[in-house]
Amino acid sequence: MAHHCSLLLRRNPPIAYRYLVQVFRTFSSMPPVEKPGFDKYDFVVIGGGSAGVASARRAASYGKKVALIEGTNTLGGTCVNVGCVPKKIMWYAADIAERLRAAASYGFPDAVSTSAPLKFDWSTFKSKRDAYVKRLNGIYESNLNREHVEYHQGWARIKDPHTIEVTRDDGSVYTLNTEVVGITTGGRPTIPSEEKIPGASLGINSDGFFALNEQPKRVAVVGAGYIAVELAGVFNALGTETHLLIRHDKVLRTFDPSLQETLTDWMEHTGVHIHKRTSVTKLEGGNGNPITVHTADGSTIEVDTVLWAIGRHANTESLGLENVGVKTDKEGNIIVDQYQSTGVPSIYAYGDVAGKALLTPVAIAAGRRLANRVFGPPQFKDDKLSYDNIPTVVFAHPTIGTVGLTEPQAREKYGDAVKIYKSSFKAMYFGMLPEDHREPSMFKLIVVGDEEKVVGIHIIGMGSDEIMQGFGVAVKMGARKKDLDDTVAIHPTSAEELVTLR
């Protein structure tokens, strides 16, 4: 074996490295490892979420010596464990509840009617959902092993620009020496302090939603953003009495106004109790008893669970950023340039910890492009993520898809050159349902100038989440309204509305 390795090292060092790592893996325990496998690494990534794993694997694909450090006992970060993945599974459950209510209208007389209550086995479903997530954790770990990324479980602290200290749960400490550091520690949900709102700790956050073993009969969700809207929608569809407390008149206030209006009205129509212009001042009760929510206008709401969905903040405490001069903004996000550089030449930050476009695909894309540029071949020397025209969806009821500028943003930037095309309709699926249960769809196209370049698409209604991916490509490529008009419609679909707008 030694002779074989010697030949490889002379002829092809990257392949030799990968061979040696594979041998090391064969004769060692599966990750996480308990000590460094190398005197010095090319790349050490702090954080085992989507961004960290993606960037580590990409760097390793170029034959680099890579280590990844994750503080918790599970890989995958927010998305896999307490975010996108389990959230979408819960959305599917809620969606099935809505389909069951519609089944009688489609000729299944023994199915649940639109008014009858559904029994949802929350605890059993939670066990199945958790098992699915655990399987994904294992896949993440296997992927690191297959790509020869050294996985360390412990809490990282930056000692200097090339040295990372790892503290394991058993108290043992060791250091990793590296050329480049990637910080991908993500973020976590924000809960008000007890000083600001007495009793605030009686509530849970979005992480706590996935820890619920039983379905609450009554819930108050505080917040108007996409997390609040999604979780309130799940609760409501599954039969929980749902209260949504918002500070203004509409949900999703950073989204296009047409989306705000359509979703707010439909959520109220479907039974969500939206408390507008409401601020929470105090929580009382708990410990197995109902929780009383006190609001600024003197009213109270009694529920079994309060869920705070008022935002997120970056995980930057205790990283040792002060040791190397890495700066954060007032929200705690690490300040980076367009290349994800922190200003310290060897240290980069990307994903939610950098505070921009907090979406898993964005974090993955930024991490991979960084690894391409720093470790890849010459054609990637300028690789970076463009944060313009990022498509995203909201798994509300109904779903939302959006890309580009909102109407107010477009008018501020382009003034009178803006033109709006808009269609409001009911998807064909709902034609068999009673009028009161026909979910709205609204498709909006924002174009600019004589050529009518598309600068924004905002859609809500059945299938909008799947529709948006393809139209996101079109906007990214600089599509004009004429390009959409020249595309033959697929009939009968909701998506055809976007290529037939007048």
Coordinates of C-alpha atoms in Angstrom, one line a residue:
M1 CA 0.0 0.0 0.0
A2 CA 2.8 2.4 0.9
H3 CA 4.4 1.9 -2.6
H4 CA 1.0 2.5 -4.3
C5 CA 0.5 5.7 -2.3
S6 CA 4.0 6.9 -3.2
L7 CA 3.4 6.5 -6.9
L8 CA 0.0 8.3 -6.6
L9 CA 1.6 11.2 -4.6
R10 CA 4.2 11.7 -7.4
R11 CA 1.7 11.3 -10.3
N12 CA -1.5 12.8 -9.0
P13 CA -1.5 14.4 -5.6
P14 CA -5.3 15.1 -5.4
I15 CA -6.2 11.5 -6.3
A16 CA -3.6 10.4 -3.8
Y17 CA -5.2 12.5 -1.1
R18 CA -8.6 11.0 -1.8
Y19 CA -7.2 7.5 -1.7
L20 CA -5.4 8.1 1.6
V21 CA -8.6 9.6 3.1
Q22 CA -10.6 6.6 1.9
V23 CA -8.0 4.2 3.6
F24 CA -8.2 6.3 6.7
R25 CA -12.0 6.0 6.7
T26 CA -11.8 2.3 6.2
F27 CA -9.7 1.7 9.3
S28 CA -11.4 4.3 11.5
S29 CA -14.8 4.7 13.1
M30 CA -17.6 6.4 11.1
P31 CA -17.9 10.1 11.6
P32 CA -17.9 12.2 13.7
V33 CA -14.2 11.8 14.4
E34 CA -12.7 12.5 17.8
K35 CA -9.5 14.2 16.7
P36 CA -7.9 15.9 13.7
G37 CA -6.9 13.6 10.9
F38 CA -4.4 16.1 9.4
D39 CA -1.9 18.7 10.6
K40 CA -3.4 21.3 8.4
Y41 CA -6.6 21.5 6.3
D42 CA -7.4 23.5 3.2
F43 CA -10.9 24.4 4.4
V44 CA -12.6 24.2 7.7
V45 CA -16.3 24.8 7.8
I46 CA -18.1 25.9 11.0
G47 CA -21.7 24.7 10.8
G48 CA -23.3 21.5 9.5
G49 CA -26.4 22.9 7.9
S50 CA -27.2 23.1 4.2
A51 CA -24.6 25.8 3.4
G52 CA -21.8 24.2 5.3
V53 CA -22.3 20.7 4.0
A54 CA -22.7 21.9 0.4
S55 CA -19.5 24.0 0.5
A56 CA -17.5 21.4 2.3
R57 CA -18.5 18.7 -0.2
R58 CA -17.8 21.0 -3.2
A59 CA -14.3 21.8 -1.9
A60 CA -13.6 18.2 -1.2
S61 CA -14.6 17.3 -4.8
Y62 CA -11.5 19.4 -5.9
G63 CA -9.3 17.1 -3.8
K64 CA -8.9 19.5 -0.9
K65 CA -8.5 18.5 2.8
V66 CA -11.8 19.5 4.4
A67 CA -13.2 19.4 7.9
L68 CA -16.7 20.3 9.0
I69 CA -17.6 21.2 12.6
E70 CA -21.2 20.9 13.9
G71 CA -22.1 21.7 17.5
T72 CA -25.4 19.7 17.7
N73 CA -25.7 16.0 17.2
T74 CA -27.5 16.2 13.9
L75 CA -26.5 17.4 10.5
G76 CA -28.7 19.4 8.1
G77 CA -29.3 22.6 10.1
T78 CA -32.6 24.4 10.3
C79 CA -33.9 23.2 7.0
V80 CA -33.7 19.5 7.6
N81 CA -34.4 19.4 11.3
V82 CA -36.8 22.3 12.1
G83 CA -37.5 24.1 8.9
C84 CA -38.2 23.4 5.2
V85 CA -38.4 19.6 5.3
P86 CA -40.6 18.9 8.4
K87 CA -42.6 22.0 7.6
K88 CA -43.4 20.8 4.1
I89 CA -44.4 17.4 5.5
M90 CA -46.9 19.2 7.8
W91 CA -48.1 21.2 4.9
Y92 CA -48.8 18.0 3.0
A93 CA -50.8 16.7 5.9
A94 CA -52.8 19.9 6.0
D95 CA -53.3 19.8 2.3
I96 CA -54.6 16.3 2.5
A97 CA -57.1 17.4 5.1
E98 CA -58.4 20.0 2.6
R99 CA -58.6 17.4 -0.2
L100 CA -60.6 15.1 2.1
R101 CA -63.1 17.8 2.7
A102 CA -63.4 18.3 -1.0
A103 CA -63.8 14.6 -1.9
A104 CA -67.6 14.5 -1.5
S105 CA -67.9 17.2 -4.1
Y106 CA -66.0 14.9 -6.5
G107 CA -68.4 12.1 -6.2
F108 CA -67.2 10.3 -3.1
P109 CA -70.4 10.5 -0.9
D110 CA -68.8 8.5 2.0
A111 CA -65.9 11.0 2.3
V112 CA -65.7 13.7 4.8
S113 CA -68.0 16.6 4.0
T114 CA -66.8 20.2 3.8
S115 CA -68.2 21.0 7.3
A116 CA -67.5 17.8 9.2
P117 CA -64.5 17.8 11.6
L118 CA -61.5 15.7 10.8
K119 CA -59.5 13.7 13.3
F120 CA -55.8 14.0 12.8
D121 CA -53.4 11.7 14.7
W122 CA -50.8 14.3 15.4
S123 CA -48.6 12.2 17.7
T124 CA -48.4 9.2 15.3
F125 CA -47.7 11.5 12.4
K126 CA -45.0 13.3 14.3
S127 CA -43.2 10.0 14.9
K128 CA -43.2 9.2 11.2
R129 CA -42.1 12.7 10.3
D130 CA -39.2 12.6 12.8
A131 CA -38.1 9.2 11.4
Y132 CA -38.0 10.7 7.9
V133 CA -35.9 13.6 9.2
K134 CA -33.6 11.2 11.0
R135 CA -33.1 9.3 7.8
L136 CA -32.0 12.5 6.1
N137 CA -29.5 13.2 8.9
G138 CA -27.9 9.9 8.1
I139 CA -27.8 10.6 4.4
Y140 CA -26.1 13.9 5.2
E141 CA -23.5 12.1 7.3
S142 CA -23.0 9.4 4.6
N143 CA -22.5 12.1 1.9
L144 CA -19.8 13.7 4.0
N145 CA -18.1 10.4 4.4
R146 CA -18.4 9.5 0.7
E147 CA -16.9 12.9 -0.3
H148 CA -14.1 12.5 2.3
V149 CA -15.1 15.4 4.4
E150 CA -13.9 15.0 8.0
Y151 CA -16.9 15.5 10.3
H152 CA -16.2 16.9 13.8
Q153 CA -19.0 17.1 16.4
G154 CA -18.2 20.0 18.8
W155 CA -18.5 23.7 19.3
A156 CA -16.1 25.8 17.3
R157 CA -14.3 29.0 18.3
I158 CA -12.0 31.0 16.1
K159 CA -8.6 31.5 17.8
D160 CA -6.9 33.3 14.9
P161 CA -7.5 33.5 11.1
H162 CA -6.1 30.0 10.6
T163 CA -6.9 28.2 13.9
I164 CA -10.2 26.8 15.1
E165 CA -10.7 25.4 18.6
V166 CA -13.2 22.6 18.9
T167 CA -14.8 21.8 22.3
R168 CA -16.5 18.4 22.4
D169 CA -19.5 17.6 24.6
D170 CA -17.3 15.6 26.9
G171 CA -15.2 18.7 27.6
S172 CA -12.1 17.7 25.5
V173 CA -10.6 20.4 23.4
Y174 CA -8.4 20.3 20.3
T175 CA -7.5 22.7 17.4
L176 CA -7.7 22.5 13.6
N177 CA -5.3 24.4 11.5
T178 CA -6.5 25.6 8.1
E179 CA -5.9 27.8 5.2
V180 CA -9.5 28.9 4.8
V181 CA -12.4 29.2 7.2
G182 CA -16.1 29.1 6.2
I183 CA -18.7 30.3 8.8
T184 CA -22.1 28.8 8.2
T185 CA -23.7 28.7 11.6
G186 CA -27.1 29.9 10.5
G187 CA -29.7 31.4 12.7
R188 CA -32.4 30.7 15.2
P189 CA -35.9 32.0 16.0
T190 CA -36.3 35.1 18.1
I191 CA -38.4 35.2 21.3
P192 CA -39.1 38.4 23.2
S193 CA -37.3 38.9 26.5
E194 CA -39.1 38.6 29.8
E195 CA -38.3 42.2 30.4
K196 CA -40.0 43.3 27.2
I197 CA -43.0 41.0 27.4
P198 CA -43.6 39.3 30.8
G199 CA -44.3 35.6 30.4
A200 CA -42.9 35.5 26.9
S201 CA -41.0 32.3 27.7
L202 CA -44.4 30.5 28.1
G203 CA -44.6 30.6 24.3
I204 CA -42.7 28.3 21.9
N205 CA -41.0 29.2 18.6
S206 CA -41.0 27.5 15.3
D207 CA -38.5 24.9 16.6
G208 CA -40.9 24.2 19.4
F209 CA -43.7 23.6 16.8
F210 CA -41.8 20.5 15.6
A211 CA -41.4 19.3 19.2
L212 CA -45.2 19.3 20.0
N213 CA -46.3 15.8 20.8
E214 CA -50.0 16.6 20.8
Q215 CA -52.0 18.9 18.6
P216 CA -53.1 22.0 20.6
K217 CA -56.9 22.7 20.5
R218 CA -56.3 26.4 20.5
V219 CA -53.2 28.3 19.4
A220 CA -52.1 31.9 19.1
V221 CA -49.4 32.6 16.4
V222 CA -47.7 35.9 16.8
G223 CA -46.2 37.3 13.6
A224 CA -47.1 38.2 10.0
G225 CA -44.2 36.8 8.1
Y226 CA -44.0 33.6 6.1
I227 CA -43.2 31.3 9.0
A228 CA -46.2 32.7 10.9
V229 CA -48.5 32.3 7.9
E230 CA -47.3 28.8 7.1
L231 CA -47.7 27.4 10.6
A232 CA -51.0 29.1 11.2
G233 CA -52.2 27.6 8.0
V234 CA -51.2 24.1 9.1
F235 CA -52.9 24.5 12.5
N236 CA -56.1 25.8 10.9
A237 CA -56.4 23.2 8.2
L238 CA -55.8 20.4 10.8
G239 CA -58.6 21.7 13.0
T240 CA -56.9 23.8 15.7
E241 CA -58.7 27.0 16.7
T242 CA -56.1 29.4 15.3
H243 CA -55.5 33.0 16.2
L244 CA -52.9 35.1 14.2
L245 CA -51.8 38.2 15.9
I246 CA -50.3 40.8 13.5
R247 CA -49.1 44.4 14.1
H248 CA -50.7 45.8 10.9
D249 CA -53.6 45.0 8.6
K250 CA -52.1 42.5 6.3
V251 CA -49.8 39.4 6.5
L252 CA -46.6 39.1 4.5
R253 CA -45.9 42.9 4.5
T254 CA -42.6 42.5 2.6
F255 CA -44.4 40.8 -0.3
D256 CA -46.4 42.3 -3.1
P257 CA -49.5 44.1 -1.9
S258 CA -51.8 41.9 -4.1
L259 CA -50.4 38.8 -2.4
Q260 CA -51.0 40.4 1.0
E261 CA -54.6 41.2 0.3
T262 CA -55.5 37.9 -1.3
L263 CA -54.0 35.7 1.4
T264 CA -55.2 37.8 4.4
D265 CA -58.8 37.8 3.1
W266 CA -58.7 34.0 2.4
M267 CA -57.1 33.1 5.7
E268 CA -59.9 35.0 7.5
H269 CA -62.5 33.3 5.2
T270 CA -61.2 29.9 6.1
G271 CA -61.5 30.5 9.9
V272 CA -58.2 31.9 11.0
H273 CA -58.9 34.6 13.6
I274 CA -56.6 37.4 12.5
H275 CA -56.2 40.1 15.2
K276 CA -55.0 43.1 13.4
R277 CA -53.0 46.1 14.7
T278 CA -52.3 43.9 17.8
S279 CA -49.3 43.9 20.1
V280 CA -48.8 41.4 22.8
T281 CA -48.0 42.9 26.2
K282 CA -48.0 39.8 28.6
L283 CA -48.6 36.1 28.8
E284 CA -50.0 34.4 31.9
G285 CA -50.7 30.8 32.9
G286 CA -49.1 27.8 31.3
N287 CA -47.5 24.8 33.1
G288 CA -50.4 22.6 31.9
N289 CA -53.0 25.3 32.2
P290 CA -54.3 27.6 29.4
I291 CA -52.2 30.6 28.5
T292 CA -53.9 34.0 28.5
V293 CA -52.5 36.4 25.9
H294 CA -52.8 40.1 26.9
T295 CA -52.7 42.7 24.2
A296 CA -52.1 46.4 24.1
D297 CA -55.8 47.3 23.6
G298 CA -56.7 45.6 26.8
S299 CA -58.2 42.5 25.3
T300 CA -57.3 38.9 26.1
I301 CA -57.2 35.6 24.2
E302 CA -57.1 32.2 26.0
V303 CA -55.2 29.4 24.2
D304 CA -53.3 26.3 24.9
T305 CA -50.2 27.2 23.0
V306 CA -48.5 30.5 22.0
L307 CA -46.1 30.4 19.1
W308 CA -43.7 33.3 18.5
A309 CA -42.9 33.8 14.8
I310 CA -41.5 37.3 14.9
G311 CA -38.2 36.8 13.1
R312 CA -34.8 35.1 13.4
H313 CA -31.3 36.2 14.4
A314 CA -27.8 34.9 13.5
N315 CA -25.8 32.4 15.5
T316 CA -22.7 34.5 16.0
E317 CA -22.2 34.5 19.7
S318 CA -19.2 32.5 21.2
L319 CA -17.6 32.1 17.7
G320 CA -14.6 34.2 18.7
L321 CA -15.2 36.7 15.9
E322 CA -13.7 39.4 18.1
N323 CA -10.4 37.5 18.0
V324 CA -9.9 38.1 14.3
G325 CA -11.8 41.3 13.7
V326 CA -14.8 39.9 11.9
K327 CA -17.6 42.5 12.1
T328 CA -21.3 42.1 12.6
D329 CA -24.2 44.5 12.1
K330 CA -26.6 45.6 14.8
E331 CA -28.7 42.4 14.2
G332 CA -25.7 40.2 14.8
N333 CA -25.3 39.2 11.1
I334 CA -21.8 38.8 9.8
I335 CA -21.0 41.6 7.4
V336 CA -19.7 40.3 4.0
D337 CA -19.1 41.6 0.5
Q338 CA -20.4 40.2 -2.7
Y339 CA -17.9 37.4 -2.6
Q340 CA -19.0 36.4 1.0
S341 CA -15.7 37.7 2.4
T342 CA -15.7 39.1 5.9
G343 CA -12.7 41.4 5.3
V344 CA -10.4 38.9 7.0
P345 CA -8.6 37.3 4.0
S346 CA -9.0 33.7 5.1
I347 CA -12.5 33.9 6.6
Y348 CA -15.8 33.8 4.7
A349 CA -19.4 33.7 5.9
Y350 CA -22.5 32.6 3.9
G351 CA -26.0 31.4 4.5
D352 CA -28.4 32.8 7.1
V353 CA -25.5 33.9 9.3
A354 CA -24.8 36.6 6.7
G355 CA -28.4 37.9 7.1
K356 CA -29.3 38.1 3.4
A357 CA -32.1 36.2 1.6
L358 CA -32.6 33.6 4.4
L359 CA -33.4 30.7 2.1
T360 CA -31.8 27.2 2.0
P361 CA -31.2 27.2 -1.8
V362 CA -29.5 30.6 -1.4
A363 CA -27.2 29.3 1.3
I364 CA -26.3 26.2 -0.7
A365 CA -25.7 28.3 -3.9
A366 CA -23.5 30.8 -2.1
G367 CA -21.5 28.0 -0.4
R368 CA -20.9 26.1 -3.7
R369 CA -19.9 29.2 -5.6
L370 CA -17.5 30.2 -2.8
A371 CA -15.9 26.7 -2.9
N372 CA -15.7 26.9 -6.7
R373 CA -13.9 30.2 -6.7
V374 CA -11.5 29.5 -3.9
F375 CA -10.7 25.8 -4.6
G376 CA -11.9 25.1 -8.1
P377 CA -10.4 25.5 -11.6
P378 CA -9.6 28.8 -13.3
Q379 CA -13.0 29.1 -15.0
F380 CA -14.6 29.7 -11.5
K381 CA -12.1 32.5 -10.5
D382 CA -15.0 35.1 -10.4
D383 CA -17.8 32.8 -9.3
K384 CA -20.2 34.4 -6.9
L385 CA -24.0 34.3 -6.1
S386 CA -26.2 37.0 -7.6
Y387 CA -28.9 37.9 -5.1
D388 CA -31.1 39.4 -7.8
N389 CA -34.3 37.7 -8.9
I390 CA -34.3 34.9 -6.4
P391 CA -37.5 33.0 -6.7
T392 CA -39.2 31.8 -3.5
V393 CA -42.5 30.3 -2.3
V394 CA -44.7 30.4 0.7
F395 CA -46.4 27.2 1.7
A396 CA -49.6 29.0 2.8
H397 CA -53.1 27.8 2.0
P398 CA -53.1 28.6 -0.9
T399 CA -49.4 28.6 -1.9
I400 CA -47.5 31.6 -3.1
G401 CA -44.7 32.0 -5.6
T402 CA -42.8 35.2 -6.2
V403 CA -39.7 36.4 -8.0
G404 CA -38.3 39.9 -8.7
L405 CA -39.6 43.3 -7.7
T406 CA -42.9 44.0 -6.0
E407 CA -45.1 46.6 -7.6
P408 CA -44.1 49.4 -5.1
Q409 CA -40.4 48.5 -5.6
A410 CA -40.8 48.6 -9.4
R411 CA -42.6 52.0 -9.3
E412 CA -39.9 53.4 -7.0
K413 CA -37.2 52.2 -9.4
Y414 CA -38.8 52.8 -12.8
G415 CA -41.6 55.2 -12.2
D416 CA -44.2 55.6 -15.0
A417 CA -42.4 53.0 -17.1
V418 CA -44.1 50.2 -15.0
K419 CA -47.1 48.3 -16.4
I420 CA -49.1 45.7 -14.5
Y421 CA -50.8 42.7 -16.0
K422 CA -53.1 40.9 -13.5
S423 CA -55.6 38.1 -13.5
S424 CA -57.8 36.9 -10.6
F425 CA -59.6 33.6 -11.0
K426 CA -60.6 30.3 -9.4
A427 CA -58.6 27.2 -10.4
M428 CA -60.5 24.6 -12.3
Y429 CA -60.1 22.1 -9.5
F430 CA -62.5 24.2 -7.4
G431 CA -65.3 24.2 -10.0
M432 CA -66.9 21.1 -8.4
L433 CA -66.9 22.7 -4.9
P434 CA -69.5 25.0 -3.3
E435 CA -68.8 28.6 -4.0
D436 CA -67.8 29.3 -0.4
H437 CA -64.9 26.8 -0.7
R438 CA -63.4 27.9 -4.0
E439 CA -59.9 29.0 -3.2
P440 CA -58.7 32.2 -5.0
S441 CA -55.9 32.5 -7.5
M442 CA -54.2 35.8 -8.4
F443 CA -51.4 36.0 -11.0
K444 CA -49.6 39.3 -11.5
L445 CA -46.9 40.3 -14.0
I446 CA -44.8 43.5 -13.6
V447 CA -43.1 44.7 -16.7
V448 CA -41.0 47.8 -17.6
G449 CA -40.5 49.9 -20.6
D450 CA -41.5 49.7 -24.3
E451 CA -40.0 46.2 -24.5
E452 CA -42.0 45.2 -21.5
K453 CA -39.2 43.4 -19.7
V454 CA -40.5 41.2 -16.9
V455 CA -39.2 42.5 -13.5
G456 CA -41.6 40.7 -11.2
I457 CA -44.0 37.8 -11.1
H458 CA -46.3 37.3 -8.1
I459 CA -48.7 34.4 -8.0
I460 CA -51.0 32.8 -5.4
G461 CA -53.3 29.8 -5.8
M462 CA -53.2 26.1 -6.2
G463 CA -49.9 24.9 -7.7
S464 CA -48.1 28.3 -7.4
D465 CA -45.2 26.7 -5.6
E466 CA -44.4 24.4 -8.5
I467 CA -45.2 26.9 -11.2
M468 CA -42.8 29.5 -9.9
Q469 CA -39.6 27.5 -10.6
G470 CA -39.9 27.6 -14.3
F471 CA -41.0 31.2 -14.5
G472 CA -38.1 32.1 -12.1
V473 CA -35.7 30.9 -14.9
A474 CA -37.5 33.1 -17.4
V475 CA -37.1 36.2 -15.3
K476 CA -33.5 35.4 -14.6
M477 CA -32.9 35.1 -18.3
G478 CA -34.4 38.6 -18.9
A479 CA -37.7 37.5 -20.4
R480 CA -40.1 40.1 -22.0
K481 CA -43.8 40.0 -21.9
K482 CA -43.6 39.1 -25.7
D483 CA -41.6 36.0 -24.8
L484 CA -44.4 34.8 -22.5
D485 CA -47.0 35.7 -25.2
D486 CA -45.1 33.7 -27.8
T487 CA -45.1 30.6 -25.6
V488 CA -48.0 28.3 -26.4
A489 CA -50.3 27.7 -23.3
I490 CA -50.7 24.4 -21.6
H491 CA -54.4 23.9 -21.2
P492 CA -56.2 23.5 -18.9
T493 CA -53.8 24.7 -16.2
S494 CA -53.5 27.7 -13.9
A495 CA -50.0 28.3 -15.2
E496 CA -51.3 29.2 -18.7
E497 CA -52.7 32.5 -17.2
L498 CA -49.1 33.8 -17.2
V499 CA -48.7 33.4 -21.0
T500 CA -52.2 34.7 -21.9
L501 CA -52.4 37.9 -19.8
R502 CA -53.9 40.9 -21.6

